[in-house]
Short mmCIF file of C-alpha atoms in Angstrom, two decimals:
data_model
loop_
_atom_site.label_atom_id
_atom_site.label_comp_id
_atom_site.label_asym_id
_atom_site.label_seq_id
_atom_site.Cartn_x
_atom_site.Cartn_y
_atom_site.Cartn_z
CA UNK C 1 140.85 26.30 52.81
CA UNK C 2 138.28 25.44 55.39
CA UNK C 3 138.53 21.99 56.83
CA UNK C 4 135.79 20.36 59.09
CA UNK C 5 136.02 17.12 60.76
CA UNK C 6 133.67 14.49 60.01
CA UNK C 7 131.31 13.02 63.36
CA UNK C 8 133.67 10.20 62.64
CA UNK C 9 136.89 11.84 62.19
CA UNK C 10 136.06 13.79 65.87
CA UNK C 11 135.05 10.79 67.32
CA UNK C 12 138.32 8.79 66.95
CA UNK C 13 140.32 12.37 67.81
CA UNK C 14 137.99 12.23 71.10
CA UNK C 15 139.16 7.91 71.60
CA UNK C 16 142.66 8.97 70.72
CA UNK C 17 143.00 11.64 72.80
CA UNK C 18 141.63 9.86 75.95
CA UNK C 19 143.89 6.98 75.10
CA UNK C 20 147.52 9.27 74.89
CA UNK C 21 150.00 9.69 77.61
CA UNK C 22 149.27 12.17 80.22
CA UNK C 23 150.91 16.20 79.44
CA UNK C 24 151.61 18.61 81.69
CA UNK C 25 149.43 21.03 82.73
CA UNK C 26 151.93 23.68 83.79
CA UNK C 27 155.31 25.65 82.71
CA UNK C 28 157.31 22.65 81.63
CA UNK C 29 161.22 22.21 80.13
CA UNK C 30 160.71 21.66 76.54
CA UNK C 31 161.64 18.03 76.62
CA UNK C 32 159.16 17.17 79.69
CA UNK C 33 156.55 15.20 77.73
CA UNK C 34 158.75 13.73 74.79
CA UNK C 35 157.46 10.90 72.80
CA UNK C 36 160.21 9.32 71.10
CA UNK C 37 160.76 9.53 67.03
CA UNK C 38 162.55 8.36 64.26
CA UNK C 39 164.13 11.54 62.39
CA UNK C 40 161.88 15.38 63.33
CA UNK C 41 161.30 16.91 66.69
CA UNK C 42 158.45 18.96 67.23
CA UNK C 43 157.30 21.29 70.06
CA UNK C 44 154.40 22.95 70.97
CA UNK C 45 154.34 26.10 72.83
CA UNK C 46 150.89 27.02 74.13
CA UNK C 47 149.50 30.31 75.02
CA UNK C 48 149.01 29.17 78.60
CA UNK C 49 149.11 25.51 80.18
CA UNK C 50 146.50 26.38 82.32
CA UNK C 51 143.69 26.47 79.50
CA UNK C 52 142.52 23.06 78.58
CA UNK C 53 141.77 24.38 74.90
CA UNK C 54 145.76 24.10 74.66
CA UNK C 55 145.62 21.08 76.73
CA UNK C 56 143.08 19.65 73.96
CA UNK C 57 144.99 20.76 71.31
CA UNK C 58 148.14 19.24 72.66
CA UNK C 59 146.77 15.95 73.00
CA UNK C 60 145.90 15.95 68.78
CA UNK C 61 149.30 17.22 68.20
CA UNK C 62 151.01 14.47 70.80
CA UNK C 63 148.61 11.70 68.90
CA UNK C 64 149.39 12.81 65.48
CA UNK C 65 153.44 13.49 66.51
CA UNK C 66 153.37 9.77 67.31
CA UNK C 67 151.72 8.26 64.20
CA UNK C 68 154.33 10.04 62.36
CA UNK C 69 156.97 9.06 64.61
CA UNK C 70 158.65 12.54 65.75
CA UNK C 71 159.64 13.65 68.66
CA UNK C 72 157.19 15.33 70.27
CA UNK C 73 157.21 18.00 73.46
CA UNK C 74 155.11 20.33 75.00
CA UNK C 75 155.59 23.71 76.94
CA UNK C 76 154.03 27.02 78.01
CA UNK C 77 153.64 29.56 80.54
CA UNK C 78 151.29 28.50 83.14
CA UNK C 79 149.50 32.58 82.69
CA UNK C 80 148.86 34.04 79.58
CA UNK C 81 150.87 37.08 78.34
CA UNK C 82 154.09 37.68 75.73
CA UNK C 83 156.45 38.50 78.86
CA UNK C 84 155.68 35.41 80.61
CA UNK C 85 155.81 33.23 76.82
CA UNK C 86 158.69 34.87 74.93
CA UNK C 87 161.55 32.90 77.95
CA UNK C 88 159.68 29.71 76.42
CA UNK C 89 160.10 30.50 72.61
CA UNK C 90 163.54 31.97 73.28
CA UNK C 91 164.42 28.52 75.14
CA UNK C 92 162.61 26.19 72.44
CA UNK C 93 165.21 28.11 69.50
CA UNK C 94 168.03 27.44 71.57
CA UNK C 95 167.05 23.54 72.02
CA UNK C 96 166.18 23.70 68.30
CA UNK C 97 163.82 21.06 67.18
CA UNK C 98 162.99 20.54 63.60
CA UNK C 99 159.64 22.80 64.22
CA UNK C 100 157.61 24.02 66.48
CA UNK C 101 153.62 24.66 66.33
CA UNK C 102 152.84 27.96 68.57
CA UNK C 103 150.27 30.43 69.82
CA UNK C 104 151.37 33.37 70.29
CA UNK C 105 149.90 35.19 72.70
CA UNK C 106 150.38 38.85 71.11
CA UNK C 107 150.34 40.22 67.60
CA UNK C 108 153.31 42.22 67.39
CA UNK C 109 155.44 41.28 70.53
CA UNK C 110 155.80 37.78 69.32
CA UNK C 111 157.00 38.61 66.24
CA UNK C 112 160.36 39.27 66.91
CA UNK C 113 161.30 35.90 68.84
CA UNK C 114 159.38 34.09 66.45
CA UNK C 115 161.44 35.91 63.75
CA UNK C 116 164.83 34.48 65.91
CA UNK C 117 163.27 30.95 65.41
CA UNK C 118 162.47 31.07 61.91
CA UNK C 119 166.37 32.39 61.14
CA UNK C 120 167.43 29.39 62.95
CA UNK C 121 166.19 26.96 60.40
CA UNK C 122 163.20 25.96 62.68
CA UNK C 123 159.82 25.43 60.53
CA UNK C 124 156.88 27.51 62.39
CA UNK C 125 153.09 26.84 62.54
CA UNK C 126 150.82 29.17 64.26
CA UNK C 127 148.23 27.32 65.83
CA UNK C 128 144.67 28.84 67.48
CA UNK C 129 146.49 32.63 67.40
CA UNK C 130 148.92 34.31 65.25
CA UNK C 131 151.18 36.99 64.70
CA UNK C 132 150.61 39.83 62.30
CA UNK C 133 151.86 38.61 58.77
CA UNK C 134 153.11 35.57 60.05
CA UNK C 135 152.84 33.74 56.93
CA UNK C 136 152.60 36.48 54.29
CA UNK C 137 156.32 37.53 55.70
CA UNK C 138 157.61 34.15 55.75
CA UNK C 139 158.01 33.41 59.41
CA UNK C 140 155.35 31.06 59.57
CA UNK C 141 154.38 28.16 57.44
CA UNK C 142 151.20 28.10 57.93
CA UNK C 143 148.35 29.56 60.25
CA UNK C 144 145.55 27.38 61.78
CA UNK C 145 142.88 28.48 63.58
CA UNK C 146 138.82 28.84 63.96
CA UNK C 147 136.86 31.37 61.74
CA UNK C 148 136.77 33.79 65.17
CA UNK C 149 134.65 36.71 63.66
CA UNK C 150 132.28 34.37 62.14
CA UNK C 151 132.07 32.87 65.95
CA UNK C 152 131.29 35.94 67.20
CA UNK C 153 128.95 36.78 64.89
CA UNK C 154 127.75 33.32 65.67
CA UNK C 155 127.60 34.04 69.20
CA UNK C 156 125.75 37.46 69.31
CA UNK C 157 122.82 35.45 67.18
CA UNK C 158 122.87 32.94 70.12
CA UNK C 159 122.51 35.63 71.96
CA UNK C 160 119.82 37.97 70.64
CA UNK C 161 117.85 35.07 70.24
CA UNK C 162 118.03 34.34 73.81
CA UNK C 163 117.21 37.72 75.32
CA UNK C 164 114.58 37.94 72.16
CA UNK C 165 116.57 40.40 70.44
CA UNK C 166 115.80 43.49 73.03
CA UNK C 167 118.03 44.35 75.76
CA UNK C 168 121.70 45.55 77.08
CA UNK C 169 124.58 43.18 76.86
CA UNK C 170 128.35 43.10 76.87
CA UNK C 171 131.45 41.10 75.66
CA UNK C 172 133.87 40.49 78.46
CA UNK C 173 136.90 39.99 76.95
CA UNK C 174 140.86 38.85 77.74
CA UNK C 175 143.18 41.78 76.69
CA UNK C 176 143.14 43.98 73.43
CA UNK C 177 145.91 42.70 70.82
CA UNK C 178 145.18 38.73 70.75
CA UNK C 179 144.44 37.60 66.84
CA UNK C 180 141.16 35.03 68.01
CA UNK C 181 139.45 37.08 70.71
CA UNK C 182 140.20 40.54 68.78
CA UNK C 183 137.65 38.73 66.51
CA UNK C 184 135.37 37.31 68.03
CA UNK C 185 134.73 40.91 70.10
CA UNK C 186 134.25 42.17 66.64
CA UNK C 187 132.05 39.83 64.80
CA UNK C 188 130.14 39.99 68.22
CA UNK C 189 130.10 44.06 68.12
CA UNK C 190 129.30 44.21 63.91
CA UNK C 191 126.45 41.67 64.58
CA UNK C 192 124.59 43.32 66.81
CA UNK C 193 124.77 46.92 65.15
CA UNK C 194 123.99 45.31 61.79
CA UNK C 195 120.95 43.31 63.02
CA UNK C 196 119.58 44.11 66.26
CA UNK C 197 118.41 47.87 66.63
CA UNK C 198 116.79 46.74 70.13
CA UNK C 199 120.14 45.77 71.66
CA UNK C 200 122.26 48.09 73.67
CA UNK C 201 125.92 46.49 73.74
CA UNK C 202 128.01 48.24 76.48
CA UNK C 203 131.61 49.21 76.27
CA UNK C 204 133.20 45.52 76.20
CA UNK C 205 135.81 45.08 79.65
CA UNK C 206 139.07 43.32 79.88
CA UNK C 207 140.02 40.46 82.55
CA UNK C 208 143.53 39.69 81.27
CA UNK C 209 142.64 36.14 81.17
CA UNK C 210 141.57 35.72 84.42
CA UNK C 211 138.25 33.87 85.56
CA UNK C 212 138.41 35.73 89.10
CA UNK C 213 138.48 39.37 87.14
CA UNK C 214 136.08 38.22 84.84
CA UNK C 215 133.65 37.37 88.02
CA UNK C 216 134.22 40.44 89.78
CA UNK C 217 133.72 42.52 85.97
CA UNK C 218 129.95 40.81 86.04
CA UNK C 219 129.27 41.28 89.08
CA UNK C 220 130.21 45.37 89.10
CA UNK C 221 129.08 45.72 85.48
CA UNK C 222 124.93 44.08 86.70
CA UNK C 223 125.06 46.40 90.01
CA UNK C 224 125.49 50.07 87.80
CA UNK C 225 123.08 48.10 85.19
CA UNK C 226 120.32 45.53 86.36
CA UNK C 227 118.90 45.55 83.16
CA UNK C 228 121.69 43.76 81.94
CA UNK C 229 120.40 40.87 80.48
CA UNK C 230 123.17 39.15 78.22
CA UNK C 231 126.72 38.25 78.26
CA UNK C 232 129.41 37.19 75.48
CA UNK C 233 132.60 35.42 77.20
CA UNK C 234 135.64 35.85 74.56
CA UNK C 235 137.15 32.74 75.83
CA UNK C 236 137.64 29.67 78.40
CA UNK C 237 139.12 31.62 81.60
CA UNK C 238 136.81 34.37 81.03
CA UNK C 239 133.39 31.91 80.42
CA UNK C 240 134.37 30.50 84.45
CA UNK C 241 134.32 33.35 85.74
CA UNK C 242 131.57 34.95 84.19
CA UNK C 243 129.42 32.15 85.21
CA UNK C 244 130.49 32.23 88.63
CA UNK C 245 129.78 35.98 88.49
CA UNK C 246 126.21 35.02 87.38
CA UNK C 247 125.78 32.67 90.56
CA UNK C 248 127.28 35.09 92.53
CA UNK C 249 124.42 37.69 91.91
CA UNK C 250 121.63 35.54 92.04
CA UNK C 251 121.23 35.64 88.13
CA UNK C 252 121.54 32.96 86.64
CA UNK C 253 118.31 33.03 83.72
CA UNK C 254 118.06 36.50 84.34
CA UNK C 255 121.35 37.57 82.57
CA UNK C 256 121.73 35.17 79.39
CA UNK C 257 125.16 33.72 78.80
CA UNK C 258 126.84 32.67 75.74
CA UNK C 259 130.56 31.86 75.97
CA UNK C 260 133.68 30.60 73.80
CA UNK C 261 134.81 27.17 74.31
CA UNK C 262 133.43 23.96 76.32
CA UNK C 263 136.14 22.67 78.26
CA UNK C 264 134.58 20.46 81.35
CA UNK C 265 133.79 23.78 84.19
CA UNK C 266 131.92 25.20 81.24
CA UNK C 267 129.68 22.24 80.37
CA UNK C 268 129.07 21.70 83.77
CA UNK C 269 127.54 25.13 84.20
CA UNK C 270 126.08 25.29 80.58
CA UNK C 271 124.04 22.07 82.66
CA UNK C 272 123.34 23.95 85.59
CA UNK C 273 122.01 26.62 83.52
CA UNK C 274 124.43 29.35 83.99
CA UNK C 275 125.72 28.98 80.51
CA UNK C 276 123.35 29.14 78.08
CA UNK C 277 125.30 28.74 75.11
CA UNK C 278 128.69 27.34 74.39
CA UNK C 279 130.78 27.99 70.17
CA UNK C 280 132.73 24.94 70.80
CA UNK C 281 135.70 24.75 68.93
CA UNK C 282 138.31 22.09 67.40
CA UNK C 283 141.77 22.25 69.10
CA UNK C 284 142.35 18.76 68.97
CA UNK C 285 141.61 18.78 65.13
CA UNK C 286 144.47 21.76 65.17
CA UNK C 287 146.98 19.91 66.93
CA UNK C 288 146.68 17.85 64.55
CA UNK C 289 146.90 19.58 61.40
CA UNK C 290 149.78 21.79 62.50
CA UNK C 291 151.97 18.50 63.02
CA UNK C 292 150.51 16.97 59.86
CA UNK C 293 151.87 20.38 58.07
CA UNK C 294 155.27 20.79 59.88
CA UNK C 295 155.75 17.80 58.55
CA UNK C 296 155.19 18.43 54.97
CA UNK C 297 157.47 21.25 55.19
CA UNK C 298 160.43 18.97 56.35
CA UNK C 299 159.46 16.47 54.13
CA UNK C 300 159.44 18.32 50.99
CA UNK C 301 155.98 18.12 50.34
CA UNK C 302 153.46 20.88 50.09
CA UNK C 303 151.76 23.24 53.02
CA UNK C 304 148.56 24.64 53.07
CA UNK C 305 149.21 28.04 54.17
CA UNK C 306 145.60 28.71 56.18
CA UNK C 307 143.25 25.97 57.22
CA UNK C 308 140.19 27.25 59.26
CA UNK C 309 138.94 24.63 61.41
CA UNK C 310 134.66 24.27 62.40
CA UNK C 311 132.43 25.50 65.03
CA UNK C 312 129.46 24.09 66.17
CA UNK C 313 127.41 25.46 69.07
CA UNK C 314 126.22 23.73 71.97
CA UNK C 315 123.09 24.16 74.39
CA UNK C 316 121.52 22.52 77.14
CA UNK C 317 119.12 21.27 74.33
CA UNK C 318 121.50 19.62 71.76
CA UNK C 319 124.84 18.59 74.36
CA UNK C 320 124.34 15.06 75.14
CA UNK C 321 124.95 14.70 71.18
CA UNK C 322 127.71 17.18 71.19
CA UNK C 323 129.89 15.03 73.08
CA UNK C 324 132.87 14.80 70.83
CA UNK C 325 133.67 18.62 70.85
CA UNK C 326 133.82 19.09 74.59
CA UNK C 327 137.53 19.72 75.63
CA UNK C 328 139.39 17.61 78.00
CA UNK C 329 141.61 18.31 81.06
CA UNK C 330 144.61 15.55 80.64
CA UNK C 331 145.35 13.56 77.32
#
């Protein structure tokens, strides 16, 4: 099922949103940020509180929590990685709300604990990432995230068309093993083989979700090749830092950058011109629908087992219209 949101719909996510209470933007205690229900509890476990993709999509599922009056919460590493999230999931199961909406931040190490949560009665949506077989083995209700290979592929056509489909680029990306950025590297990768002969695509580098890393990876990578002429950034952490990289070196127009997400440090350099491109997703729109589908499941009524949110993608040209997608840094 793919679901996209109407200019409408987005635009009274983007009102709500600025309108709910402020969250967190660090490791909090489950019950930090509660908004007081009637009969469910809900948490949300991000992949890191220090993205504001998660901080996005926590203000749709805070929003949505309290039009269907549950009890809502939010928590999360403040740094990405399954041995700094698993003490949070493990810590949710033993406070056990009715269900929790998660993203877990590895395929196969997150399985287990979210196994432990499922056993204990608590319903499970994957938001953004997922586990592998999360919801054809039962553990999750239901997985909701972007169409990540088709942004990739959607982002290497940015791309080609940028550098006029000749040149050497690279994907800097966060760590093998992540469901979304896995992906997008290869819906990047199979684009460019399958459509541009005239593009050399170097081996892609990891930063381990770290904007500082992914500066220092740019600005190593253009030294041993200044014909480097085009980027892809995997995600939000890794966009900063690869435009900062860009600065650094003097480059910016010379090396052409297209990057996942548009929270505010990456429309602010998509202005200044060291972004070039932004795929723009919907978190708010999955914060949303993973509440709205928790809830079926402890109401009896039925799930919808994948729902693929949009993509849109944003330039200098087109962003005063785009408005409504950009991400936001407090709720």
């Amino acid at each position: 099922m793919i679901r996209k949101i109407s200019i409408i719909g987005l635009a009274g996510v983007a009102i709500a949103a600025a309108g709910c209470g402020s969250s967190s933007s660090s490791g909090t205690s489950p019950s930090s940020t509660a908004t007081v229900g009637k009969h469910y509890s809900v948490t949300f476990i991000a992949g890191t509180t220090g993205d504001n993709f998660y901080t996005t999509l926590n203000c749709g599922a805070k929003q949505e929590a309290a039009k269907l009056g549950m009890t809502y919460s939010y928590t999360g590493a403040s740094t990405w990685g399954a041995p700094q999230q698993i003490p949070y999931v493990q810590s949710v199961t033993a406070a056990h709300p009715s269900a929790v909406l998660i993203a877990p931040t590895d395929v196969t190490a997150l399985i287990a604990p979210m196994q432990s949560m499922k056993q204990a009665g608590i319903k499970i949506a994957e938001v953004d990432t997922d586990i592998t077989n999360g919801v054809e083995s039962g553990v999750a209700i239901t997985s909701i995230s972007s169409n990540n290979l088709l942004g990739g592929q959607e982002a290497a056509d940015a791309l080609a068309k940028l550098i006029n489909d000749k040149g050497t680029v690279m994907v800097i990306n966060v760590t093998a093993g992540i469901s979304t950025t896995d992906a997008r590297q290869q819906g990047f990768t199979q684009e460019m083989a399958a459509k541009y002969p005239n593009i050399t695509v170097l081996p892609t580098q990891f930063d381990n979700d770290s904007a500082t890393t992914a500066a220092s990876i740019l600005e190593s990578t253009y030294a041993a090749n200044p014909g480097l002429n085009g980027i892809f950034a995997a995600n939000v952490l890794t966009a900063e830092g690869v435009s900062t990289g860009i600065t650094h070196v003097g480059a910016t127009g010379t090396i052409k950058d297209v990057s996942f997400d548009a929270e505010p440090t990456d429309i602010a350099a998509l202005k200044s011109g060291s972004i070039d491109a932004l795929i723009a997703q919907e978190p708010a729109t999955e914060g949303i629908d993973g509440v709205e589908q928790v809830y079926d499941a402890l109401t009896g009524k039925q799930v919808t087992a994948s729902i693929a949110t949009g993509l849109v993608t944003i330039t200098a040209a087109n962003e005063a219209s785009m408005s409504k997608y950009f991400y936001v840094s407090s709720c």
